[in-house]
Short mmCIF file of C-alpha atoms and ligand atoms in Angstrom, two decimals:
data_model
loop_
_atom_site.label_atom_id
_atom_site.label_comp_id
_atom_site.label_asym_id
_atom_site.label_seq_id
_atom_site.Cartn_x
_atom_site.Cartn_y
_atom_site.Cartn_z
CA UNK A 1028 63.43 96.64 134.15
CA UNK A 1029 66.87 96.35 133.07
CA UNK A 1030 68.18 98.62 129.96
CA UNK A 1031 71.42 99.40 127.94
CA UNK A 1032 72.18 101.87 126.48
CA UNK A 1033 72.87 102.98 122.97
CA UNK A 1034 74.85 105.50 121.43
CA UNK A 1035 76.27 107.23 118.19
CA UNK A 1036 78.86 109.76 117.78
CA UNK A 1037 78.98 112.31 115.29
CA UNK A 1038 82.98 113.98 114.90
CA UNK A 1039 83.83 117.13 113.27
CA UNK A 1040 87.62 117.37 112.54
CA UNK A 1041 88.61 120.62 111.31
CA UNK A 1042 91.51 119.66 108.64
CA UNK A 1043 94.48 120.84 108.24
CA UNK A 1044 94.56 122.08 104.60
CA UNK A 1045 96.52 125.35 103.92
CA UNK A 1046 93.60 127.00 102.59
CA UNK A 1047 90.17 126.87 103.25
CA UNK A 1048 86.85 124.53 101.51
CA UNK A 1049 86.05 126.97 99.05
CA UNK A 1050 88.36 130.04 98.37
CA UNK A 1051 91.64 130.83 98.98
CA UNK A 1052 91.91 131.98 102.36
CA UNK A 1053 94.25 130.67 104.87
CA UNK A 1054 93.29 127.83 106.99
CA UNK A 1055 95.45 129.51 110.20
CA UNK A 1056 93.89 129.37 113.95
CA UNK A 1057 94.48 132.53 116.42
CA UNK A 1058 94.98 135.60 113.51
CA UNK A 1059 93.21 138.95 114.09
CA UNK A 1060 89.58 138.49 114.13
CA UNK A 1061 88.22 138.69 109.88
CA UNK A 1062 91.19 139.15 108.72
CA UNK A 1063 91.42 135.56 106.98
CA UNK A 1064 88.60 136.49 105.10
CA UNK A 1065 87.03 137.03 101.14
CA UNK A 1066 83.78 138.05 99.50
CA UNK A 1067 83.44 134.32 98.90
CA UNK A 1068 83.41 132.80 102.58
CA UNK A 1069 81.97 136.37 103.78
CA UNK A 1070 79.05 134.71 101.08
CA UNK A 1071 78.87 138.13 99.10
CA UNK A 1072 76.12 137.59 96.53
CA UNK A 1073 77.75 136.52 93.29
CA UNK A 1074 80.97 134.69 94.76
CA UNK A 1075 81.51 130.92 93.71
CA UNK A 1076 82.70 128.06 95.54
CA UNK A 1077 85.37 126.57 94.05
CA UNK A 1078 86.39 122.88 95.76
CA UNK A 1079 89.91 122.48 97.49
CA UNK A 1080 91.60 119.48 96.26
CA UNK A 1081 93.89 119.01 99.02
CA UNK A 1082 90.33 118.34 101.26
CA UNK A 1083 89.18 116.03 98.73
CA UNK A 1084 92.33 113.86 99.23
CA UNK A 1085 92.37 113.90 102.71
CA UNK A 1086 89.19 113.14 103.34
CA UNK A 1087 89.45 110.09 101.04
CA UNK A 1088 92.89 109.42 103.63
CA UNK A 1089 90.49 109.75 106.24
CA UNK A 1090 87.99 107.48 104.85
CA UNK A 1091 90.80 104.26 103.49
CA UNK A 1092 92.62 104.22 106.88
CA UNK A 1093 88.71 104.01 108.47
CA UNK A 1094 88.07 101.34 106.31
CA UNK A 1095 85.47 103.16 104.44
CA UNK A 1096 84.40 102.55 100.74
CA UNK A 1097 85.31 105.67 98.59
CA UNK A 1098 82.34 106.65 96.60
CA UNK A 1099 83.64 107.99 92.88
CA UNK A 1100 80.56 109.94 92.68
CA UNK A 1101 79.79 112.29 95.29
CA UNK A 1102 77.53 115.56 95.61
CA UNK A 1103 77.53 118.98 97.83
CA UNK A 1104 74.31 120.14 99.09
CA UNK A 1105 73.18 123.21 101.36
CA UNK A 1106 71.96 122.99 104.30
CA UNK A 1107 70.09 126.10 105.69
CA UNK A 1108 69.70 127.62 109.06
CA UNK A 1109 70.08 130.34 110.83
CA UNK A 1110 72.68 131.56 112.73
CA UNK A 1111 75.11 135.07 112.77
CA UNK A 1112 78.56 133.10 111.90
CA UNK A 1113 77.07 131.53 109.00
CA UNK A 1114 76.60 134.69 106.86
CA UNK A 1115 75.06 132.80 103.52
CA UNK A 1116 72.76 131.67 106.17
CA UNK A 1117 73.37 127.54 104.37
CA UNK A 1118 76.62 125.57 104.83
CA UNK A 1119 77.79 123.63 101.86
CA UNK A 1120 77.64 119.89 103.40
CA UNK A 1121 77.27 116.31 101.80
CA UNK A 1122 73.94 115.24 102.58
CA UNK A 1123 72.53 112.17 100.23
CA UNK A 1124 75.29 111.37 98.62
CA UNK A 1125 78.79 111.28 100.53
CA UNK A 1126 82.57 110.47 99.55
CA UNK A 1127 82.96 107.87 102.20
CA UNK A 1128 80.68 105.27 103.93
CA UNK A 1129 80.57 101.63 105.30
CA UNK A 1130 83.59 101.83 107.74
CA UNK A 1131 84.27 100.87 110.62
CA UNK A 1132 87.10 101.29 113.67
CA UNK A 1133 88.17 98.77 115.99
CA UNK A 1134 88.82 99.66 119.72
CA UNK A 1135 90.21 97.69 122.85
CA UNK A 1136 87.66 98.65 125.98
CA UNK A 1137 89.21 97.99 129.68
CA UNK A 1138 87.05 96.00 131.70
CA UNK A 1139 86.76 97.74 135.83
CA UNK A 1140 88.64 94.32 136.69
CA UNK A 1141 91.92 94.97 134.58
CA UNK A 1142 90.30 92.69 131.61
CA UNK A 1143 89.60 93.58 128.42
CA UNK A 1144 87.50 92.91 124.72
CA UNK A 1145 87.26 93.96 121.23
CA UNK A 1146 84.93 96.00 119.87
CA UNK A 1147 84.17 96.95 115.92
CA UNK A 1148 82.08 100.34 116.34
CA UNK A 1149 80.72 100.55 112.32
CA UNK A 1150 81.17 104.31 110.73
CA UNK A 1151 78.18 104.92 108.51
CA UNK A 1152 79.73 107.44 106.72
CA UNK A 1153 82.55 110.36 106.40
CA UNK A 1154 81.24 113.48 104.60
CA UNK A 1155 83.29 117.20 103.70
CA UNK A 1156 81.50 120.38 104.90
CA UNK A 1157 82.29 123.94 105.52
CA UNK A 1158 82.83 125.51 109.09
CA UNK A 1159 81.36 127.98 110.07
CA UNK A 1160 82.18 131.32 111.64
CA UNK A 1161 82.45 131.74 115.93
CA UNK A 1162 80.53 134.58 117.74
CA UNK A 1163 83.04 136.38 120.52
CA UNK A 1164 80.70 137.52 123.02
CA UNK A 1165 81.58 141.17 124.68
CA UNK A 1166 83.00 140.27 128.17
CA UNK A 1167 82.56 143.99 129.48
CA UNK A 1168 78.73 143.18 130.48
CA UNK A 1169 77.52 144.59 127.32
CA UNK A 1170 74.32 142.81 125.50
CA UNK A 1171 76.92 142.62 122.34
CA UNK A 1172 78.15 139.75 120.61
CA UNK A 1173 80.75 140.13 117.51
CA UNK A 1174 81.29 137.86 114.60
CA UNK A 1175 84.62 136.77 113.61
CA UNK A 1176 84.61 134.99 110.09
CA UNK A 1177 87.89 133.87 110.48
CA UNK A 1178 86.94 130.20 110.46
CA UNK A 1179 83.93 130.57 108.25
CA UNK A 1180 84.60 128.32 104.94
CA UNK A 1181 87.70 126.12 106.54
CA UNK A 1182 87.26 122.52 105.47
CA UNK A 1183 85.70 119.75 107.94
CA UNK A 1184 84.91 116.03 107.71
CA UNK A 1185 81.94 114.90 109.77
CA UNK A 1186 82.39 111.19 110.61
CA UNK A 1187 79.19 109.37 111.68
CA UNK A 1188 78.92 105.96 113.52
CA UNK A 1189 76.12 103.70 113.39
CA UNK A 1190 74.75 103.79 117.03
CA UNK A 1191 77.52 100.82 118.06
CA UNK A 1192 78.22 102.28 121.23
CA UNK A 1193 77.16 100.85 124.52
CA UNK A 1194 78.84 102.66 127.47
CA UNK A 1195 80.91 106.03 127.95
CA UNK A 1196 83.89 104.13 128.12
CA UNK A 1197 83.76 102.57 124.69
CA UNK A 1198 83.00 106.29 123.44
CA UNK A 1199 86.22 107.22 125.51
CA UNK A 1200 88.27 104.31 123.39
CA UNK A 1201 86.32 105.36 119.69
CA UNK A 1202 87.48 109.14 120.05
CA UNK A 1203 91.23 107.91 121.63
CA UNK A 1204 91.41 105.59 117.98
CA UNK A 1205 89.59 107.95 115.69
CA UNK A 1206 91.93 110.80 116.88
CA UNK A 1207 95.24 108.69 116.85
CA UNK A 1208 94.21 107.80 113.41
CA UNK A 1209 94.18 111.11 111.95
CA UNK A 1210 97.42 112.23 113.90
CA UNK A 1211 98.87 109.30 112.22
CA UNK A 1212 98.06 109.87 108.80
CA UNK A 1213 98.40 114.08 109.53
CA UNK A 1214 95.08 115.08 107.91
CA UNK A 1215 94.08 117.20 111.49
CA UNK A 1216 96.15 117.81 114.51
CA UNK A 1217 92.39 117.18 116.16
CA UNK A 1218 92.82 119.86 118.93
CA UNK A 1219 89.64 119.15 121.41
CA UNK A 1220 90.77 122.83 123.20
CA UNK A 1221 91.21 124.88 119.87
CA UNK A 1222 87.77 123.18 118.06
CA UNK A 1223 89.44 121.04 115.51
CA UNK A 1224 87.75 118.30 117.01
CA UNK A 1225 84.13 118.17 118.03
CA UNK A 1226 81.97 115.77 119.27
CA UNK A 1227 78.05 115.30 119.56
CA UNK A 1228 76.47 111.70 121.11
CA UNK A 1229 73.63 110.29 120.67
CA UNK A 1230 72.06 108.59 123.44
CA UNK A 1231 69.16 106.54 124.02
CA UNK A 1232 68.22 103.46 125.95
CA UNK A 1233 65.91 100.49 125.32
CA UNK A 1234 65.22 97.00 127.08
CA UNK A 1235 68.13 94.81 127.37
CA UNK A 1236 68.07 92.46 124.47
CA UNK A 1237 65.50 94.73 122.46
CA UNK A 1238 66.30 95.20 119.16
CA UNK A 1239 64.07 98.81 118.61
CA UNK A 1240 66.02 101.97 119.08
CA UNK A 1241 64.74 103.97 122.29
CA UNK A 1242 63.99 107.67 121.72
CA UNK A 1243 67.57 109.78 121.45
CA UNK A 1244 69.44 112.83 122.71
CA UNK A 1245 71.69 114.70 121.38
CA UNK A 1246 74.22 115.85 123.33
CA UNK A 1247 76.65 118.84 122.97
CA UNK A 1248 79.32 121.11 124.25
CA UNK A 1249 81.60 118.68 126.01
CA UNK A 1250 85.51 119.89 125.52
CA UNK A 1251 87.59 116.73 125.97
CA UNK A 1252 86.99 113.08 125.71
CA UNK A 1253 86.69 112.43 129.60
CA UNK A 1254 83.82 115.07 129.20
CA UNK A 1255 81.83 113.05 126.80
CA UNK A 1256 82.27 109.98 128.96
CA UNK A 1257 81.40 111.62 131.80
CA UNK A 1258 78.22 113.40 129.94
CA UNK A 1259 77.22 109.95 128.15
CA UNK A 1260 77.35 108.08 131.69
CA UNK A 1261 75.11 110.72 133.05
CA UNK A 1262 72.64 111.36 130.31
CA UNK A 1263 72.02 107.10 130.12
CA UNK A 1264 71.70 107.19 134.60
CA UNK A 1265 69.02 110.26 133.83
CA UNK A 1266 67.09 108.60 130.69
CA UNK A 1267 66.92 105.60 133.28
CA UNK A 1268 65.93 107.53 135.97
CA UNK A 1269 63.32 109.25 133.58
CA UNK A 1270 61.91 105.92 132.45
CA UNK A 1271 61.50 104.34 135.57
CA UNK A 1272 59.88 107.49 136.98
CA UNK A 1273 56.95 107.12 134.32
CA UNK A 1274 58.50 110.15 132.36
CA UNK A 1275 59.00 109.90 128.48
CA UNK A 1276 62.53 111.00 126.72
CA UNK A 1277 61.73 114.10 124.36
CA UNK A 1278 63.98 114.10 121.53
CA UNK A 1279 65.81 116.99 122.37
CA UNK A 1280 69.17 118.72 122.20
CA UNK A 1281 71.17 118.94 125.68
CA UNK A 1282 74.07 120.64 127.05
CA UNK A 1283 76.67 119.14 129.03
CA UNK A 1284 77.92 121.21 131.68
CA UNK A 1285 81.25 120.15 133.25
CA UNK A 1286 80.95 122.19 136.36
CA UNK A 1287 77.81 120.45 137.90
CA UNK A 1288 78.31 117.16 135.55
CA UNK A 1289 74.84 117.15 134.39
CA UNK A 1290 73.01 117.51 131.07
CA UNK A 1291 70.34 120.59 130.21
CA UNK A 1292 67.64 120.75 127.64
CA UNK A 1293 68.76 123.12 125.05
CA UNK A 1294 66.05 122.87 122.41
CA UNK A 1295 63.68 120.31 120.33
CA UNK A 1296 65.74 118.62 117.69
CA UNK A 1297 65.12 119.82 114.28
CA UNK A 1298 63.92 117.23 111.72
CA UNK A 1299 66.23 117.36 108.43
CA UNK A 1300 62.97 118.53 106.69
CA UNK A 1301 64.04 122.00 108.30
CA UNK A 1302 66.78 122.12 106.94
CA UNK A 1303 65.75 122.17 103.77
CA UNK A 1304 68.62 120.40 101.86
CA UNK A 1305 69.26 120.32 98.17
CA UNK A 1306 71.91 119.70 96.02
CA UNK A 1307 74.51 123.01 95.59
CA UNK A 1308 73.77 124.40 92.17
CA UNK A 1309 77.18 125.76 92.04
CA UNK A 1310 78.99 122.49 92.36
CA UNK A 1311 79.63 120.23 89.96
CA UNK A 1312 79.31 116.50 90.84
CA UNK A 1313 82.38 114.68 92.12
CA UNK A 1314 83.82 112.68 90.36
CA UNK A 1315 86.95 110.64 91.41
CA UNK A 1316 89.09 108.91 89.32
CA UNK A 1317 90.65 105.24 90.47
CA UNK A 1318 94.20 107.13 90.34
CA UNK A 1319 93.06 109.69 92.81
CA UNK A 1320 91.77 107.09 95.31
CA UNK A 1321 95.25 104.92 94.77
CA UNK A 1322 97.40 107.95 95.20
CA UNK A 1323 95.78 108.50 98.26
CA UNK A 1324 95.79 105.04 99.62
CA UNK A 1325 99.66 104.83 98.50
CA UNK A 1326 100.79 107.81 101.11
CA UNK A 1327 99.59 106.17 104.03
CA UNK A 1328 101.39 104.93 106.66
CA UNK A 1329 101.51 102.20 108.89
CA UNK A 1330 98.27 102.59 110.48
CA UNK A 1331 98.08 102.80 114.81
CA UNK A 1332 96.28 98.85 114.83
CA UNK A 1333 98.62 97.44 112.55
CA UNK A 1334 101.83 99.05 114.10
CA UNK A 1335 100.32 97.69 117.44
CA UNK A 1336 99.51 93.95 116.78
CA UNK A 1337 103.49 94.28 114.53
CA UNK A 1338 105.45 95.52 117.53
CA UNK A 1339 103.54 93.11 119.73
CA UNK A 1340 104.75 90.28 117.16
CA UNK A 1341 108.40 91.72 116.69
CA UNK A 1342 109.30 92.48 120.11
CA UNK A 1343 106.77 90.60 122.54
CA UNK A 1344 106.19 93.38 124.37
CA UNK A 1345 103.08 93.71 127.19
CA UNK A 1346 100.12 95.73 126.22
CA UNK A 1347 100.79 98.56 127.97
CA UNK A 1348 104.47 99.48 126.64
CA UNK A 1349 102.58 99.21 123.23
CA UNK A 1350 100.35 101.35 124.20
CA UNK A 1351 102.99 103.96 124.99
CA UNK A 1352 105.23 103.25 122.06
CA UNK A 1353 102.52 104.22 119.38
CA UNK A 1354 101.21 107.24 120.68
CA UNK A 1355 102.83 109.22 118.29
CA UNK A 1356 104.22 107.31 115.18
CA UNK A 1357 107.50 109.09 115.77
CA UNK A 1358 108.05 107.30 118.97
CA UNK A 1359 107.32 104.27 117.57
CA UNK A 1360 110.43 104.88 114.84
CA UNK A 1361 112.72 106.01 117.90
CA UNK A 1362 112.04 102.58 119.88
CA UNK A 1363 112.56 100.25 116.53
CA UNK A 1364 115.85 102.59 115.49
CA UNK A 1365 117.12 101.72 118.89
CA UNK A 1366 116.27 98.48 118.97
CA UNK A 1367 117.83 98.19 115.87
CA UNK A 1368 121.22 99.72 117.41
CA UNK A 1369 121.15 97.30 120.56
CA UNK A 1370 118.98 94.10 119.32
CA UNK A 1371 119.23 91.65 122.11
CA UNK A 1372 117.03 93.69 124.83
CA UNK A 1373 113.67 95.20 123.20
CA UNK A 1374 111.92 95.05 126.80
CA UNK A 1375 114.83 97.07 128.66
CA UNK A 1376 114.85 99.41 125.65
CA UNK A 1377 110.74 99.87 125.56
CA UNK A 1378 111.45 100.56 129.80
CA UNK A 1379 114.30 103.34 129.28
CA UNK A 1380 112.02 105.02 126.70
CA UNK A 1381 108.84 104.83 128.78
CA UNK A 1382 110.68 106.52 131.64
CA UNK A 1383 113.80 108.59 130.74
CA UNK A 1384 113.03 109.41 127.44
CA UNK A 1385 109.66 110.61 128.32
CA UNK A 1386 110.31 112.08 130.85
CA UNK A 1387 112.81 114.23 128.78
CA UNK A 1388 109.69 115.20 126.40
CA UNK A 1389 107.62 116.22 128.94
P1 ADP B 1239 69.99 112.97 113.10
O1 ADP B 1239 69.43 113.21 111.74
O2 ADP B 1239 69.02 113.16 114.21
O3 ADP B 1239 71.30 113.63 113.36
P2 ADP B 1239 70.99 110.36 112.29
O4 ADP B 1239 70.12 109.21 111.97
O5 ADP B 1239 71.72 111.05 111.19
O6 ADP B 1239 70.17 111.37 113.19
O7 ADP B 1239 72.06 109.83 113.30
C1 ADP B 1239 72.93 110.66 113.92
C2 ADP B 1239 73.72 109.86 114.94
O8 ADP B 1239 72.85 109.34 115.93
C3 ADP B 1239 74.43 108.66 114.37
O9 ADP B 1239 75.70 108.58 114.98
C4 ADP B 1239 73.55 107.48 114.76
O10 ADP B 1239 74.32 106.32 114.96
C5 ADP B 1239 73.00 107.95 116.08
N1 ADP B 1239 71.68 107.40 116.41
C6 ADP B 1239 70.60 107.29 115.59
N2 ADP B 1239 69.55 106.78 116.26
C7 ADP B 1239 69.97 106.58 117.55
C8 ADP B 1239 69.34 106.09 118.73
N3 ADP B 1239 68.06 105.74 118.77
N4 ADP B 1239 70.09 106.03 119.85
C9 ADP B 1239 71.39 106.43 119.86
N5 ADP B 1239 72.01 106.89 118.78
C10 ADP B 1239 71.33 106.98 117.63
MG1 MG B 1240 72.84 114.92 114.39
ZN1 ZN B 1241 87.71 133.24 101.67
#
């Protein structure tokens, strides 16, 4: 039988407020372990949460320049598990009722024979959360691990597509134009190697043409984007593999591990039921007013698609120099202030910068 695959990705970008979700502390990565720390994100009986406005308007940034809806009511729930860097033993999250849903993101996937197509992968919703701490395990061959609470309360957004996704490619071009969107409008620097961007996919196949969703994993611990292509074109070659052997697909957490390029079952997926969600008692509702959203929307900038398809239009350049030019906005500015400066050659001046001025900022 023939299949395709299907996939969702679920992102957590660590933000780059200067203070954390709930208290005061600094939002800083690499101080001394715990020593960014308060009775409120160490979750000392009695401490309140108090919400960080600058999160609120970034995430609603995040959520206008992924073409989200901004809800004006949204709610704060706790979600409960266990684990030794979450010391309150729940993490504030948006559960029922997030800021931001409906988007969407459009990408441009390569084709093996140098073509190419659109793609509109649909976001199902953008939701604020807490982090939580990191264990540091003892590397002198002692059974010890050691909590550092350092990162324990600093604000996250959790972005969730629909399951849009077909191959490990297209997951490779959502994660290049979810990142380059948040860069752009400077709401995370979105760091794969420091954790300020993570990313789990879900993975299941079905018949070709079916329209029922096959049973999923979910897969973790991949550390760059070529990792989750790699994992996601492994894990859909395995469920295949599985299928056509007779086997059934557990629901199931795996790991990805880079060295061997395979996937591992980790543990049986819990149910939300486990978690045992309901709405934070110490949090108000949200409630955002039409100036908030506007004053958000008004600060952003020219967004990566739309500076693409104008310098395309302006200076009728070939895909790939466009490509180049808008990696970082402030490129972008350089090429159009020289063009400005010597008007009659955009092509030769998109060349020089692609090579010798690059090369320079290496
Ligand atoms: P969970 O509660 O297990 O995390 P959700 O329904 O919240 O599941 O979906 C989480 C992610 O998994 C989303 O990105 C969604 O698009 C994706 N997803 C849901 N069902 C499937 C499926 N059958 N195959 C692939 N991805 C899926
Ligand atoms: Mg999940
Ligand atoms: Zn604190």
């Amino acid at each position: 039988m023939e299949y395709e695959a299907v996939i969702g990705l679920e992102v957590h970008v660590q933000l780059n407020t200067k203070t954390k979700a709930f208290c005061s502390c600094p939002n800083t990565f690499g101080a001394p372990a715990n020593t960014l720390t308060c009775p409120r994100c160490q979750a000392h009986p009695g401490t309140l949460p108090i919400v960080n406005k600058e999160m609120v308007h970034k995430t609603i940034k995040a959520g206008i320049a992924t073409n989200c809806a901004i809800q004006k009511v949204s709610r704060f729930a706790r979600k409960h598990y266990f684990y030794p860097d979450l010391p309150s033993y729940y993490q504030i999250t948006q559960m029922d009722e997030p800021i931001c849903t409906e988007g969407h993101i459009d990408i441009t996937v390569l084709n093996e024979d140098g073509s190419s197509y659109n793609k509109s992968v649909r976001i199902n919703r953008i939701h604020m959360e807490e982090d939580a701490g990191k264990l540091v395990h003892d590397d002198t061959g002692r059974p010890l691990s050691y909590v550092d609470l350092n990162r324990a309360g600093c604000c996250l957004i959790e972005c969730v597509s629909e399951p849009d996704i077909s191959t490990g490619e297209e997951a490779y071009q959502y994660l290049t134009e979810l990142k380059k969107i948040l860069q752009y409008i400077n709401v995370s620097d979105c760091n794969m190697e420091e954790g300020s961007l993570r990313c789990d996919a879900n993975v299941s196949i079905r018949p070709k043409g079916s329209k029922e969703l096959g049973v999923k994993t979910e897969v973790k611990n991949m550390n760059s984007f070529r990792n989750v292509r790699l994992a996601i074109d492994y894990e859909i070659k395995r469920q295949i593999k599985a299928l056509n052997n007779g086997e059934k697909i557990l629901q199931e957490t795996r790991l990805y591990d880079a060295k061997e390029n395979t996937t591992k079952g980790m543990r049986s997926k819990e149910g939300a039921a486990d978690y045992r969600y309901f709405p934070d008692p110490d949090i108000p509702v949200l409630i955002l007013k039409e100036e908030e959203i506007e004053s958000a929307r008004k600060e952003l900038p020219e967004l990566p698609q739309k500076k693409r398809e104008r310098l395309k239009k302006d200076y009728d350049l070939p895909d790939q120099d466009i490509i180049v030019l808008t990696e970082e906005p402030e490129l972008a500015d350089y090429y159009e202030a020289a063009v400005k400066a010597y008007p009659k050659q955009p092509k030769k001046i998109s060349n020089w910068i692609m090579v010798e001025v690059n090369a320079c900022l290496l």
